[in-house]
XYZ file of C-alpha atoms in Angstrom:
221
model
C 105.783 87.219 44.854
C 108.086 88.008 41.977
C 105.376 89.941 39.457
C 102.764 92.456 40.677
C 100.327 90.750 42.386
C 97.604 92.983 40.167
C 99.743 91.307 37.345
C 99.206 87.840 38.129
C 95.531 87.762 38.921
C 94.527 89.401 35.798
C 97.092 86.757 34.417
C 94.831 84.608 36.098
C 91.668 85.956 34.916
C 92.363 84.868 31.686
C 93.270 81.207 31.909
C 90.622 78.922 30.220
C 89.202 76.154 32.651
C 90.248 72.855 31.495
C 87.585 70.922 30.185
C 88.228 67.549 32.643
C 86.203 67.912 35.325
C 87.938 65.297 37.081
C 91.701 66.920 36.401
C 90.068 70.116 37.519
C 89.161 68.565 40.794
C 92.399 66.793 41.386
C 93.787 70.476 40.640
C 91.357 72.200 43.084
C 91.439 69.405 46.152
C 95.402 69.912 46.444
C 95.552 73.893 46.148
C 92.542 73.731 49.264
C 95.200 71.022 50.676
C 98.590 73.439 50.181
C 100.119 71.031 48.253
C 102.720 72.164 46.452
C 101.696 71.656 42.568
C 102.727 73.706 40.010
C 101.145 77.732 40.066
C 98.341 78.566 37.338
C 100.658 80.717 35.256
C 103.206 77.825 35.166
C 100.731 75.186 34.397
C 100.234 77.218 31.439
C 104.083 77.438 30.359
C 104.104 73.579 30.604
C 100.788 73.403 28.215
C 102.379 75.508 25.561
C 105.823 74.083 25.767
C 104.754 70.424 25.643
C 102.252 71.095 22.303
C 105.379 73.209 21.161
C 107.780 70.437 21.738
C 105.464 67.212 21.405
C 107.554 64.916 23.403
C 107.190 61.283 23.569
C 108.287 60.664 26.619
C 108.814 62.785 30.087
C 110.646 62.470 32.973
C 109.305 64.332 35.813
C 111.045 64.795 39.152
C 108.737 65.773 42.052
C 104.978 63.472 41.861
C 103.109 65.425 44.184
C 99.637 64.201 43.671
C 100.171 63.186 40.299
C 98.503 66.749 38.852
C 101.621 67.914 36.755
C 101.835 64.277 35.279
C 97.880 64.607 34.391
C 98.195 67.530 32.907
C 101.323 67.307 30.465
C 100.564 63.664 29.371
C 96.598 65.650 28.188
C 98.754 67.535 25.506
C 101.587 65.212 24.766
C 101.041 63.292 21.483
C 98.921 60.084 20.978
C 101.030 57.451 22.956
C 102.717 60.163 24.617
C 104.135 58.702 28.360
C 105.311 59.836 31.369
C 108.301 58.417 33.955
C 107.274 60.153 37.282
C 109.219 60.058 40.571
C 108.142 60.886 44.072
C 109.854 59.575 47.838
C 106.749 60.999 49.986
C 104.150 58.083 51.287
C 101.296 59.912 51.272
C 101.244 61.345 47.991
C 102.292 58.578 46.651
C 99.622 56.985 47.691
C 96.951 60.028 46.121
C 98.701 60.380 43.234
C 98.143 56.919 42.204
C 94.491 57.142 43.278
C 94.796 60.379 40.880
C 96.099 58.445 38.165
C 93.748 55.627 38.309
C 90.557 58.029 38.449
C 91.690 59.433 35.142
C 92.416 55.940 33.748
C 96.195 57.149 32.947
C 97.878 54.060 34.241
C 99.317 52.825 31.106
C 100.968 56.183 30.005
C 101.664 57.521 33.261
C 104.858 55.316 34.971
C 105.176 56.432 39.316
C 108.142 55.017 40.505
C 108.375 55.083 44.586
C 111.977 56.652 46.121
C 114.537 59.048 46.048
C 115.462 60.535 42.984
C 118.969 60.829 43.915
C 118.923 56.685 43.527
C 116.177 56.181 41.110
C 117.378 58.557 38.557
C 121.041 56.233 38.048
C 118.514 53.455 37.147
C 116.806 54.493 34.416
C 118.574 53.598 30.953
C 116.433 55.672 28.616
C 116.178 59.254 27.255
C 113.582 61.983 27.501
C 112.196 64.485 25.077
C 111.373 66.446 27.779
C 112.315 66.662 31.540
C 110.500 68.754 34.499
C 112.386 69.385 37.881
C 109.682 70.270 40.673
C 111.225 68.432 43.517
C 113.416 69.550 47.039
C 114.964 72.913 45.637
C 118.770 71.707 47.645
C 118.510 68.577 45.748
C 118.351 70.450 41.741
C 122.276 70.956 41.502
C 122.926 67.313 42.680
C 120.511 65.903 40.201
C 121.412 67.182 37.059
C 124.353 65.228 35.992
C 121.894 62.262 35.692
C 119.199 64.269 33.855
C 121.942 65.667 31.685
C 122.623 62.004 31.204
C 118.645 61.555 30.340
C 117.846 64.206 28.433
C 118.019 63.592 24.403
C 119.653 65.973 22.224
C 117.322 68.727 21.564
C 115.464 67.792 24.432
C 113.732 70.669 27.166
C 114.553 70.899 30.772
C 111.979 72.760 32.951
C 112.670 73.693 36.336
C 110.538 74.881 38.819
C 111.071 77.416 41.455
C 114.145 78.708 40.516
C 113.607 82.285 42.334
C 112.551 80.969 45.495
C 109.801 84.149 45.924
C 111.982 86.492 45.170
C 114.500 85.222 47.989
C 117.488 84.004 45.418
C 118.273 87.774 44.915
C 119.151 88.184 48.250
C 122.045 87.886 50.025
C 122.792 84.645 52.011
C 123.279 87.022 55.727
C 119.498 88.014 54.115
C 118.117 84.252 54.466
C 117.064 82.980 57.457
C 119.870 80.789 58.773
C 117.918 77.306 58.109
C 117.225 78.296 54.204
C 120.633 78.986 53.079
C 121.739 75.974 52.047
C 118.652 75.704 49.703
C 119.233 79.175 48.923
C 123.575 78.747 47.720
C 122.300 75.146 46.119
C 119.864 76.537 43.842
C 122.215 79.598 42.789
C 124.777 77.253 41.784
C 121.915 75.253 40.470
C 120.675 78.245 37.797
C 124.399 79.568 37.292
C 125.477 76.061 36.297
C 122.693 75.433 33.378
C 123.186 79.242 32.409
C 126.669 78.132 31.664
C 126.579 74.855 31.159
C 127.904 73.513 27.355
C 125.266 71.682 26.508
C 122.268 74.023 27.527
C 120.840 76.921 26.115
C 118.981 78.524 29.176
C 116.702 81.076 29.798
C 114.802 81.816 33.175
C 111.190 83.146 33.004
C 109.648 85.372 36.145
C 106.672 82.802 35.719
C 105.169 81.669 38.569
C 107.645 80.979 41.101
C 110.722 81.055 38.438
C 110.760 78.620 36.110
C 113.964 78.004 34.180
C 113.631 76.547 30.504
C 116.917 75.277 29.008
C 117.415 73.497 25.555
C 120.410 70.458 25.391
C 122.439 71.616 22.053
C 125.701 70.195 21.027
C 128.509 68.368 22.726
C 129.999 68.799 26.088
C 133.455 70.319 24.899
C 134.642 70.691 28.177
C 134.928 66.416 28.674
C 136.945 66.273 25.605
């Protein structure tokens, strides 16, 4: 855990339940399940930054169930829509029973694969994107969803401080995490110093890193 445990459930404490009792339940059935969805005090960053930023259109990479796409398409703008991707069969399969019990099949888009693949066939651009998918596979992703994002658009990633763990040294890591664990350094050093993001990352949950596309990309000139 990255903040004081004491921290985070009064943190907790104070989080309004959401007034869909059917989102709620999707919400509730996959914590009981372990699935990995997005923490409470992240699902909170996305509600403030998507009625902050009102995009059109998201890109999300990493399905799950379908709960993250639920809950960001509730406070995107009227015809608001969201491009989601997952490769896993089995929650592919929920999260488009999720979907169709909140009726969100027309502004919610699931498309079935690897994101690696999928993301080089999309020709369109994204007000907003959120990375919660394999933490290895962040730094090999983001020249597409550099390609994706529009100008002023938000990237959100997820997980970015693996616990705690990315603070520690590789010899630290058990010997079967540190290829996740050099990926997703190289992953936050690159969009801290990337020329066409403005990047901050937030001890929020399980890290999240929130970075803003400005400008040009000098360095292809």
């Amino acid at each position: 855990m990255i903040v004081d445990e004491h921290i985070t459930d009064y943190l907790h404490s104070l989080i309004k339940e959401d007034s869909h009792q059917e989102l709620c339940h999707i919400e509730e059935e996959a914590r009981n399940q372990h699935v990995p969805i997005v923490k409470p005090e992240t699902k909170e960053l996305l509600k403030i930054l998507v009625l902050l930023k009102r995009p059109k259109k998201i890109l999300e990479i990493g399905t799950a169930v379908g709960f993250s796409s639920l809950y960001m398409n509730m406070y995107q703008p009227d015809g608001g829509t969201v491009v989601t991707i997952e490769r896993n069969e089995k929650r592919i399969q929920k999260a488009k029973e999720n979907i169709g019990k909140m009726g969100r099949e027309d502004q919610i888009t699931l498309l079935e694969g690897d994101a690696a693949d999928l993301l080089k066939k999309i020709d369109d651009s994204f007000d907003f994107i959120f990375v919660d998918a394999a933490k290895g596979q962040y730094i090999a992703f983001l020249d597409e969803v550099m390609r994706l994002l529009a100008p002023e658009g938000l990237l959100v990633s997820d997980n970015g401080l693996q616990d705690g763990d990315i603070v520690k040294s590789r010899y630290a890591i058990e010997r079967r995490d540190r290829t996740i664990h050099k990926r997703m350094r190289d992953y936050l050093y690159t969009i801290k110093n990337h020329s066409m993001l403005e990047t901050a990352i937030l001890t929020v949950g399980d890290g999240v890193a929130v970075s803003q596309k400005i400008g040009e990309d000098h360095e292809k000139e």
